[in-house]
């Protein structure tokens, strides 16, 4: 019962539930029982809020690339913007789980994208090294994004000696998919990896 209930509610609530049912146990007993069965207290992972349509698109992306050789992924220049909180913390929740259940929906916190933040960075990397890291000053629009690509992406490609045949990855942020940005990418003869919405966990840059 402890293992079943602890996934769904904090252990203090579990103590109270057991007490109401006529069973008295200490917090320490519950904690020791959980650890003995391979559980540990962790912060719930944050994952994007997915609608059924998002799930289907992600599944199609996975199936389409299931048999891609490793060499193909080594040609991808991955990129992303990230917000770094200087003050305060994003909401967290402690959960008891096993290692293999890290991304079980019951052990995660759903998140949605939002603007703002104290420091926003743009960066890129590929299989053999990291590219430039650029601090974004002010609110980024499409023109600023294209300037970042010109001043950071292209020099990174040259510095890392990626050669021909490399592929650029960025997500579907409106600044990335704007007509002017697509035209800029076309004029620079850049191949862009088609990317599904709401899929930051697919991007290996999240592990840097």
mmCIF file of C-alpha atoms in Angstrom:
data_model
loop_
_atom_site.group_PDB
_atom_site.id
_atom_site.type_symbol
_atom_site.label_atom_id
_atom_site.label_comp_id
_atom_site.label_asym_id
_atom_site.label_seq_id
_atom_site.Cartn_x
_atom_site.Cartn_y
_atom_site.Cartn_z
ATOM 1 C CA UNK A 1 0.000 0.000 0.000
ATOM 2 C CA UNK A 2 2.818 2.419 0.866
ATOM 3 C CA UNK A 3 4.395 2.015 -2.575
ATOM 4 C CA UNK A 4 1.057 2.528 -4.330
ATOM 5 C CA UNK A 5 0.042 5.620 -2.376
ATOM 6 C CA UNK A 6 3.373 7.419 -2.198
ATOM 7 C CA UNK A 7 3.460 7.975 -5.975
ATOM 8 C CA UNK A 8 0.204 9.921 -5.772
ATOM 9 C CA UNK A 9 0.563 12.019 -2.613
ATOM 10 C CA UNK A 10 3.174 13.364 -0.180
ATOM 11 C CA UNK A 11 4.228 10.942 2.512
ATOM 12 C CA UNK A 12 2.796 13.181 5.285
ATOM 13 C CA UNK A 13 -0.650 12.686 3.740
ATOM 14 C CA UNK A 14 0.068 8.974 3.651
ATOM 15 C CA UNK A 15 0.830 8.969 7.390
ATOM 16 C CA UNK A 16 -2.503 10.686 8.045
ATOM 17 C CA UNK A 17 -4.406 8.267 5.768
ATOM 18 C CA UNK A 18 -2.942 5.242 7.542
ATOM 19 C CA UNK A 19 -3.741 6.766 10.921
ATOM 20 C CA UNK A 20 -7.379 7.286 9.929
ATOM 21 C CA UNK A 21 -7.462 3.662 8.794
ATOM 22 C CA UNK A 22 -6.321 2.548 12.247
ATOM 23 C CA UNK A 23 -2.643 1.964 11.433
ATOM 24 C CA UNK A 24 -0.013 4.114 13.088
ATOM 25 C CA UNK A 25 3.407 4.321 11.468
ATOM 26 C CA UNK A 26 6.170 6.901 11.752
ATOM 27 C CA UNK A 27 7.543 9.002 8.933
ATOM 28 C CA UNK A 28 10.862 7.232 9.393
ATOM 29 C CA UNK A 29 9.243 3.806 8.918
ATOM 30 C CA UNK A 30 7.689 4.922 5.650
ATOM 31 C CA UNK A 31 10.957 6.493 4.503
ATOM 32 C CA UNK A 32 12.975 3.356 5.320
ATOM 33 C CA UNK A 33 10.417 1.110 3.599
ATOM 34 C CA UNK A 34 10.547 3.196 0.441
ATOM 35 C CA UNK A 35 14.344 3.225 0.331
ATOM 36 C CA UNK A 36 14.452 -0.523 0.914
ATOM 37 C CA UNK A 37 12.340 -0.969 -2.228
ATOM 38 C CA UNK A 38 14.521 1.281 -4.372
ATOM 39 C CA UNK A 39 12.700 4.599 -4.045
ATOM 40 C CA UNK A 40 14.307 7.939 -3.257
ATOM 41 C CA UNK A 41 13.003 11.485 -2.831
ATOM 42 C CA UNK A 42 13.664 13.586 -5.940
ATOM 43 C CA UNK A 43 12.470 16.830 -7.461
ATOM 44 C CA UNK A 44 9.769 16.134 -10.042
ATOM 45 C CA UNK A 45 11.079 16.552 -13.583
ATOM 46 C CA UNK A 46 9.584 19.363 -15.649
ATOM 47 C CA UNK A 47 8.219 18.337 -19.020
ATOM 48 C CA UNK A 48 6.218 20.262 -21.639
ATOM 49 C CA UNK A 49 2.438 20.099 -21.487
ATOM 50 C CA UNK A 50 1.493 17.822 -24.392
ATOM 51 C CA UNK A 51 -1.846 17.540 -26.125
ATOM 52 C CA UNK A 52 -2.786 14.294 -27.933
ATOM 53 C CA UNK A 53 -1.935 15.943 -31.266
ATOM 54 C CA UNK A 54 1.568 16.751 -29.999
ATOM 55 C CA UNK A 55 2.050 13.135 -28.952
ATOM 56 C CA UNK A 56 1.102 11.874 -32.417
ATOM 57 C CA UNK A 57 3.515 14.272 -34.126
ATOM 58 C CA UNK A 58 6.330 13.260 -31.778
ATOM 59 C CA UNK A 59 5.623 9.596 -32.404
ATOM 60 C CA UNK A 60 5.733 10.166 -36.171
ATOM 61 C CA UNK A 61 9.054 12.008 -35.837
ATOM 62 C CA UNK A 62 10.505 9.116 -33.837
ATOM 63 C CA UNK A 63 9.301 6.512 -36.335
ATOM 64 C CA UNK A 64 10.527 8.542 -39.318
ATOM 65 C CA UNK A 65 14.037 8.702 -37.878
ATOM 66 C CA UNK A 66 14.119 5.321 -36.180
ATOM 67 C CA UNK A 67 16.589 3.818 -38.641
ATOM 68 C CA UNK A 68 18.764 6.894 -39.212
ATOM 69 C CA UNK A 69 22.443 5.987 -38.833
ATOM 70 C CA UNK A 70 24.422 7.651 -36.073
ATOM 71 C CA UNK A 71 26.526 9.424 -38.680
ATOM 72 C CA UNK A 72 23.490 11.428 -39.793
ATOM 73 C CA UNK A 73 22.925 12.823 -36.301
ATOM 74 C CA UNK A 74 26.593 13.730 -36.047
ATOM 75 C CA UNK A 75 26.018 16.242 -38.863
ATOM 76 C CA UNK A 76 23.378 18.186 -36.923
ATOM 77 C CA UNK A 77 24.153 21.563 -35.356
ATOM 78 C CA UNK A 78 21.774 21.761 -32.394
ATOM 79 C CA UNK A 79 20.694 25.147 -31.052
ATOM 80 C CA UNK A 80 18.400 26.658 -28.472
ATOM 81 C CA UNK A 81 17.718 29.647 -26.269
ATOM 82 C CA UNK A 82 17.570 29.203 -22.514
ATOM 83 C CA UNK A 83 16.507 31.365 -19.610
ATOM 84 C CA UNK A 84 18.626 31.418 -16.458
ATOM 85 C CA UNK A 85 16.925 32.473 -13.247
ATOM 86 C CA UNK A 86 19.097 34.745 -11.146
ATOM 87 C CA UNK A 87 16.589 35.294 -8.367
ATOM 88 C CA UNK A 88 13.989 32.863 -7.130
ATOM 89 C CA UNK A 89 13.380 29.284 -8.180
ATOM 90 C CA UNK A 90 10.972 27.652 -10.563
ATOM 91 C CA UNK A 91 8.357 25.624 -8.719
ATOM 92 C CA UNK A 92 9.495 22.179 -7.637
ATOM 93 C CA UNK A 93 7.825 19.176 -6.080
ATOM 94 C CA UNK A 94 9.450 16.302 -4.235
ATOM 95 C CA UNK A 95 8.448 12.807 -5.313
ATOM 96 C CA UNK A 96 9.453 9.305 -4.292
ATOM 97 C CA UNK A 97 10.389 7.232 -7.310
ATOM 98 C CA UNK A 98 12.730 4.634 -8.685
ATOM 99 C CA UNK A 99 15.493 5.599 -11.115
ATOM 100 C CA UNK A 100 13.675 4.050 -14.073
ATOM 101 C CA UNK A 101 10.520 6.076 -13.325
ATOM 102 C CA UNK A 102 12.206 9.478 -13.711
ATOM 103 C CA UNK A 103 9.916 10.559 -16.557
ATOM 104 C CA UNK A 104 6.773 8.718 -15.510
ATOM 105 C CA UNK A 105 3.977 11.339 -15.829
ATOM 106 C CA UNK A 106 3.180 10.901 -12.134
ATOM 107 C CA UNK A 107 6.724 12.006 -11.252
ATOM 108 C CA UNK A 108 6.945 15.117 -13.423
ATOM 109 C CA UNK A 109 5.746 18.720 -13.417
ATOM 110 C CA UNK A 110 4.070 19.975 -16.600
ATOM 111 C CA UNK A 111 5.414 23.278 -17.830
ATOM 112 C CA UNK A 112 4.475 25.797 -20.488
ATOM 113 C CA UNK A 113 6.781 28.260 -22.228
ATOM 114 C CA UNK A 114 6.765 31.882 -21.155
ATOM 115 C CA UNK A 115 8.810 34.979 -21.802
ATOM 116 C CA UNK A 116 10.954 37.031 -19.472
ATOM 117 C CA UNK A 117 13.832 36.067 -17.280
ATOM 118 C CA UNK A 118 16.964 37.767 -16.116
ATOM 119 C CA UNK A 119 19.478 36.251 -18.516
ATOM 120 C CA UNK A 120 18.639 34.616 -21.843
ATOM 121 C CA UNK A 121 21.332 32.818 -23.804
ATOM 122 C CA UNK A 122 21.532 31.371 -27.299
ATOM 123 C CA UNK A 123 23.946 28.514 -27.901
ATOM 124 C CA UNK A 124 24.751 25.686 -30.294
ATOM 125 C CA UNK A 125 26.787 22.492 -30.481
ATOM 126 C CA UNK A 126 27.326 19.404 -32.592
ATOM 127 C CA UNK A 127 28.857 15.984 -32.059
ATOM 128 C CA UNK A 128 32.466 17.174 -31.930
ATOM 129 C CA UNK A 129 32.244 20.407 -30.002
ATOM 130 C CA UNK A 130 30.356 23.434 -28.743
ATOM 131 C CA UNK A 131 29.772 26.597 -30.712
ATOM 132 C CA UNK A 132 29.461 30.174 -29.581
ATOM 133 C CA UNK A 133 27.361 31.230 -26.603
ATOM 134 C CA UNK A 134 25.536 34.533 -27.028
ATOM 135 C CA UNK A 135 23.768 36.583 -24.370
ATOM 136 C CA UNK A 136 20.521 38.067 -25.641
ATOM 137 C CA UNK A 137 20.015 41.657 -24.555
ATOM 138 C CA UNK A 138 16.446 42.932 -24.449
ATOM 139 C CA UNK A 139 13.510 41.321 -26.199
ATOM 140 C CA UNK A 140 14.502 39.192 -29.153
ATOM 141 C CA UNK A 141 12.594 39.611 -32.403
ATOM 142 C CA UNK A 142 13.093 37.991 -35.784
ATOM 143 C CA UNK A 143 15.673 40.527 -36.913
ATOM 144 C CA UNK A 144 17.753 40.006 -33.769
ATOM 145 C CA UNK A 145 17.518 36.240 -34.181
ATOM 146 C CA UNK A 146 18.826 36.400 -37.725
ATOM 147 C CA UNK A 147 21.667 38.619 -36.539
ATOM 148 C CA UNK A 148 22.520 36.046 -33.861
ATOM 149 C CA UNK A 149 22.666 33.328 -36.495
ATOM 150 C CA UNK A 150 24.876 35.441 -38.739
ATOM 151 C CA UNK A 151 27.279 36.402 -35.956
ATOM 152 C CA UNK A 152 27.321 33.150 -34.007
ATOM 153 C CA UNK A 153 25.957 30.148 -35.911
ATOM 154 C CA UNK A 154 27.963 30.579 -39.105
ATOM 155 C CA UNK A 155 31.263 31.377 -37.307
ATOM 156 C CA UNK A 156 30.677 28.323 -35.089
ATOM 157 C CA UNK A 157 30.252 26.101 -38.138
ATOM 158 C CA UNK A 158 33.520 27.377 -39.575
ATOM 159 C CA UNK A 159 35.409 27.094 -36.280
ATOM 160 C CA UNK A 160 34.222 23.517 -35.762
ATOM 161 C CA UNK A 161 35.100 22.634 -39.368
ATOM 162 C CA UNK A 162 31.758 20.966 -39.971
ATOM 163 C CA UNK A 163 32.251 20.959 -43.713
ATOM 164 C CA UNK A 164 29.459 20.347 -46.197
ATOM 165 C CA UNK A 165 26.261 18.448 -45.575
ATOM 166 C CA UNK A 166 25.613 19.685 -42.057
ATOM 167 C CA UNK A 167 22.042 20.289 -40.874
ATOM 168 C CA UNK A 168 20.759 23.091 -38.651
ATOM 169 C CA UNK A 169 18.249 22.419 -35.877
ATOM 170 C CA UNK A 170 16.102 24.971 -34.106
ATOM 171 C CA UNK A 171 12.618 24.722 -32.665
ATOM 172 C CA UNK A 172 9.368 26.204 -33.949
ATOM 173 C CA UNK A 173 9.471 29.498 -32.101
ATOM 174 C CA UNK A 174 7.687 32.128 -34.246
ATOM 175 C CA UNK A 175 10.960 34.033 -34.668
ATOM 176 C CA UNK A 176 12.537 30.886 -36.092
ATOM 177 C CA UNK A 177 9.714 30.127 -38.495
ATOM 178 C CA UNK A 178 9.029 33.686 -39.658
ATOM 179 C CA UNK A 179 9.008 34.208 -43.418
ATOM 180 C CA UNK A 180 12.042 36.512 -43.233
ATOM 181 C CA UNK A 181 14.007 33.947 -41.221
ATOM 182 C CA UNK A 182 13.146 31.142 -43.628
ATOM 183 C CA UNK A 183 14.259 33.343 -46.510
ATOM 184 C CA UNK A 184 17.530 34.150 -44.734
ATOM 185 C CA UNK A 185 18.199 30.444 -44.167
ATOM 186 C CA UNK A 186 17.414 29.718 -47.819
ATOM 187 C CA UNK A 187 19.796 32.398 -49.067
ATOM 188 C CA UNK A 188 22.537 30.977 -46.855
ATOM 189 C CA UNK A 189 21.827 27.520 -48.324
ATOM 190 C CA UNK A 190 21.244 26.014 -44.878
ATOM 191 C CA UNK A 191 19.491 22.676 -44.519
ATOM 192 C CA UNK A 192 17.059 22.790 -41.582
ATOM 193 C CA UNK A 193 15.910 19.745 -39.646
ATOM 194 C CA UNK A 194 12.114 19.528 -39.531
ATOM 195 C CA UNK A 195 11.211 19.736 -35.866
ATOM 196 C CA UNK A 196 8.005 18.763 -33.995
ATOM 197 C CA UNK A 197 6.298 21.221 -31.641
ATOM 198 C CA UNK A 198 6.558 20.934 -27.861
ATOM 199 C CA UNK A 199 9.616 18.692 -27.966
ATOM 200 C CA UNK A 200 12.523 20.278 -26.062
ATOM 201 C CA UNK A 201 13.349 16.908 -24.513
ATOM 202 C CA UNK A 202 14.307 15.662 -28.002
ATOM 203 C CA UNK A 203 17.080 18.241 -28.270
ATOM 204 C CA UNK A 204 20.372 16.931 -26.820
ATOM 205 C CA UNK A 205 21.399 20.516 -26.046
ATOM 206 C CA UNK A 206 19.132 20.197 -23.000
ATOM 207 C CA UNK A 207 21.826 17.955 -21.486
ATOM 208 C CA UNK A 208 24.574 20.565 -21.693
#
